[in-house]
PDB file of C-alpha atoms in Angstrom:
ATOM      1  CA  PRO L   1      -0.136  -0.046  -0.175  1.00  0.00           C
ATOM      2  CA  ILE L   2       0.949   3.939  -0.398  1.00  0.00           C
ATOM      3  CA  GLY L   3       2.214   4.676   2.696  1.00  0.00           C
ATOM      4  CA  ARG L   4       0.906   8.748   3.922  1.00  0.00           C
ATOM      5  CA  LYS L   5       4.682   9.911   3.433  1.00  0.00           C
ATOM      6  CA  ASP L   6       5.697   8.167   0.313  1.00  0.00           C
ATOM      7  CA  ASN L   7       5.874  10.163  -3.304  1.00  0.00           C
ATOM      8  CA  VAL L   8       7.218   9.675  -6.836  1.00  0.00           C
ATOM      9  CA  GLU L   9      10.251   8.879  -5.570  1.00  0.00           C
ATOM     10  CA  THR L  10       9.800   6.091  -2.795  1.00  0.00           C
ATOM     11  CA  ILE L  11       6.690   4.651  -4.612  1.00  0.00           C
ATOM     12  CA  HIS L  12       9.254   4.256  -7.880  1.00  0.00           C
ATOM     13  CA  ASP L  13      12.632   2.650  -6.450  1.00  0.00           C
ATOM     14  CA  GLY L  14       9.672   0.282  -4.586  1.00  0.00           C
ATOM     15  CA  LEU L  15       8.321  -0.973  -7.716  1.00  0.00           C
ATOM     16  CA  MET L  16      11.455  -0.685  -9.354  1.00  0.00           C
ATOM     17  CA  MET L  17      12.376  -3.553  -6.957  1.00  0.00           C
ATOM     18  CA  MET L  18       9.246  -5.766  -7.235  1.00  0.00           C
ATOM     19  CA  GLY L  19       9.437  -5.395 -11.085  1.00  0.00           C
ATOM     20  CA  ALA L  20      12.822  -6.188 -11.655  1.00  0.00           C
ATOM     21  CA  GLY L  21      12.012  -9.559 -10.390  1.00  0.00           C
ATOM     22  CA  MET L  22       8.556 -10.190 -11.675  1.00  0.00           C
ATOM     23  CA  VAL L  23      10.490  -9.310 -14.923  1.00  0.00           C
ATOM     24  CA  ILE L  24      12.861 -11.940 -14.597  1.00  0.00           C
ATOM     25  CA  GLU L  25       9.951 -14.524 -13.756  1.00  0.00           C
ATOM     26  CA  THR L  26       8.465 -13.791 -16.740  1.00  0.00           C
ATOM     27  CA  VAL L  27      10.313 -13.900 -18.970  1.00  0.00           C
ATOM     28  CA  ASP L  28      11.579 -17.531 -17.251  1.00  0.00           C
ATOM     29  CA  ALA L  29       8.030 -18.429 -18.093  1.00  0.00           C
ATOM     30  CA  ILE L  30       8.277 -17.138 -21.343  1.00  0.00           C
ATOM     31  CA  ILE L  31      11.350 -19.458 -22.219  1.00  0.00           C
ATOM     32  CA  ALA L  32       9.297 -22.162 -20.491  1.00  0.00           C
ATOM     33  CA  GLY L  33       6.267 -22.108 -22.635  1.00  0.00           C
ATOM     34  CA  THR L  34       3.695 -21.249 -18.741  1.00  0.00           C
ATOM     35  CA  VAL L  35       2.275 -18.546 -19.909  1.00  0.00           C
ATOM     36  CA  LYS L  36       0.091 -17.274 -22.927  1.00  0.00           C
ATOM     37  CA  PRO L  37       0.421 -13.449 -24.023  1.00  0.00           C
ATOM     38  CA  ILE L  38      -3.311 -12.106 -23.567  1.00  0.00           C
ATOM     39  CA  PRO L  39      -3.598  -9.240 -25.732  1.00  0.00           C
ATOM     40  CA  GLN L  40      -4.170  -5.548 -24.238  1.00  0.00           C
ATOM     41  CA  SER L  41      -7.837  -5.552 -26.136  1.00  0.00           C
ATOM     42  CA  GLU L  42      -9.021  -8.599 -24.007  1.00  0.00           C
ATOM     43  CA  MET L  43      -7.923  -6.595 -20.852  1.00  0.00           C
ATOM     44  CA  LEU L  44     -10.120  -3.712 -21.144  1.00  0.00           C
ATOM     45  CA  THR L  45     -13.627  -3.965 -20.898  1.00  0.00           C
ATOM     46  CA  ALA L  46     -16.141  -2.654 -23.665  1.00  0.00           C
ATOM     47  CA  GLY L  47     -15.973   0.539 -25.704  1.00  0.00           C
ATOM     48  CA  GLU L  48     -12.045   1.241 -23.450  1.00  0.00           C
ATOM     49  CA  LYS L  49      -9.554   2.761 -25.175  1.00  0.00           C
ATOM     50  CA  PRO L  50      -5.840   2.552 -23.894  1.00  0.00           C
ATOM     51  CA  THR L  51      -4.363   5.538 -23.084  1.00  0.00           C
ATOM     52  CA  PRO L  52      -1.206   7.347 -22.605  1.00  0.00           C
ATOM     53  CA  ALA L  53      -0.435   9.193 -18.811  1.00  0.00           C
ATOM     54  CA  PRO L  54      -0.649  12.642 -19.412  1.00  0.00           C
ATOM     55  CA  LYS L  55       2.614  14.524 -19.727  1.00  0.00           C
ATOM     56  CA  ILE L  56       3.551  16.728 -16.832  1.00  0.00           C
ATOM     57  CA  PHE L  57       3.925  20.301 -18.374  1.00  0.00           C
ATOM     58  CA  LYS L  58       5.976  23.204 -15.071  1.00  0.00           C
ATOM     59  CA  ASP L  59       2.283  24.696 -15.387  1.00  0.00           C
ATOM     60  CA  THR L  60       1.228  21.181 -13.894  1.00  0.00           C
ATOM     61  CA  CYS L  61       3.566  21.315 -11.168  1.00  0.00           C
ATOM     62  CA  ARG L  62       2.551  24.619  -9.842  1.00  0.00           C
ATOM     63  CA  ILE L  63       0.701  25.422  -6.519  1.00  0.00           C
ATOM     64  CA  ASP L  64      -2.713  27.037  -6.093  1.00  0.00           C
ATOM     65  CA  TRP L  65      -2.738  27.663  -2.421  1.00  0.00           C
ATOM     66  CA  ASN L  66      -6.393  28.807  -2.728  1.00  0.00           C
ATOM     67  CA  TRP L  67      -6.042  24.659  -2.757  1.00  0.00           C
ATOM     68  CA  CYS L  68      -7.171  22.464   1.357  1.00  0.00           C
ATOM     69  CA  ALA L  69      -3.698  21.746   2.735  1.00  0.00           C
ATOM     70  CA  GLU L  70      -4.165  18.207   2.100  1.00  0.00           C
ATOM     71  CA  LYS L  71      -4.655  18.346  -1.334  1.00  0.00           C
ATOM     72  CA  VAL L  72      -1.281  20.564  -1.375  1.00  0.00           C
ATOM     73  CA  TYR L  73       0.403  18.207   0.227  1.00  0.00           C
ATOM     74  CA  ASN L  74      -0.904  14.851  -1.782  1.00  0.00           C
ATOM     75  CA  HIS L  75      -0.295  16.913  -5.188  1.00  0.00           C
ATOM     76  CA  VAL L  76       3.776  17.834  -3.899  1.00  0.00           C
ATOM     77  CA  ARG L  77       4.059  13.685  -3.000  1.00  0.00           C
ATOM     78  CA  GLY L  78       2.644  12.894  -6.314  1.00  0.00           C
ATOM     79  CA  LEU L  79       5.432  15.283  -8.510  1.00  0.00           C
ATOM     80  CA  SER L  80       8.054  14.750  -5.542  1.00  0.00           C
ATOM     81  CA  PRO L  81      11.397  14.852  -5.700  1.00  0.00           C
ATOM     82  CA  TYR L  82      10.791  17.234  -9.053  1.00  0.00           C
ATOM     83  CA  PRO L  83       8.599  20.008  -7.149  1.00  0.00           C
ATOM     84  CA  ALA L  84       8.203  23.502  -9.051  1.00  0.00           C
TER      85      ALA L  84
END
């Protein structure tokens, strides 16, 4: 789970470590023929289309000081360690 003090950096680093092991397991399973690829289109609900994550621009990083404290805190956590 994502903790209240986690930010993009801590989540990235944790997922990087988890992902490395998963990549090795997946490649080994593909080589062994024990997994079957599933097209992305089969993972989506009817009418749903995959979309790329939005690009983060400098303006996206700006803090609106009219936001409540929790929203400002979460906004900074979502961009850290690269706040504007």
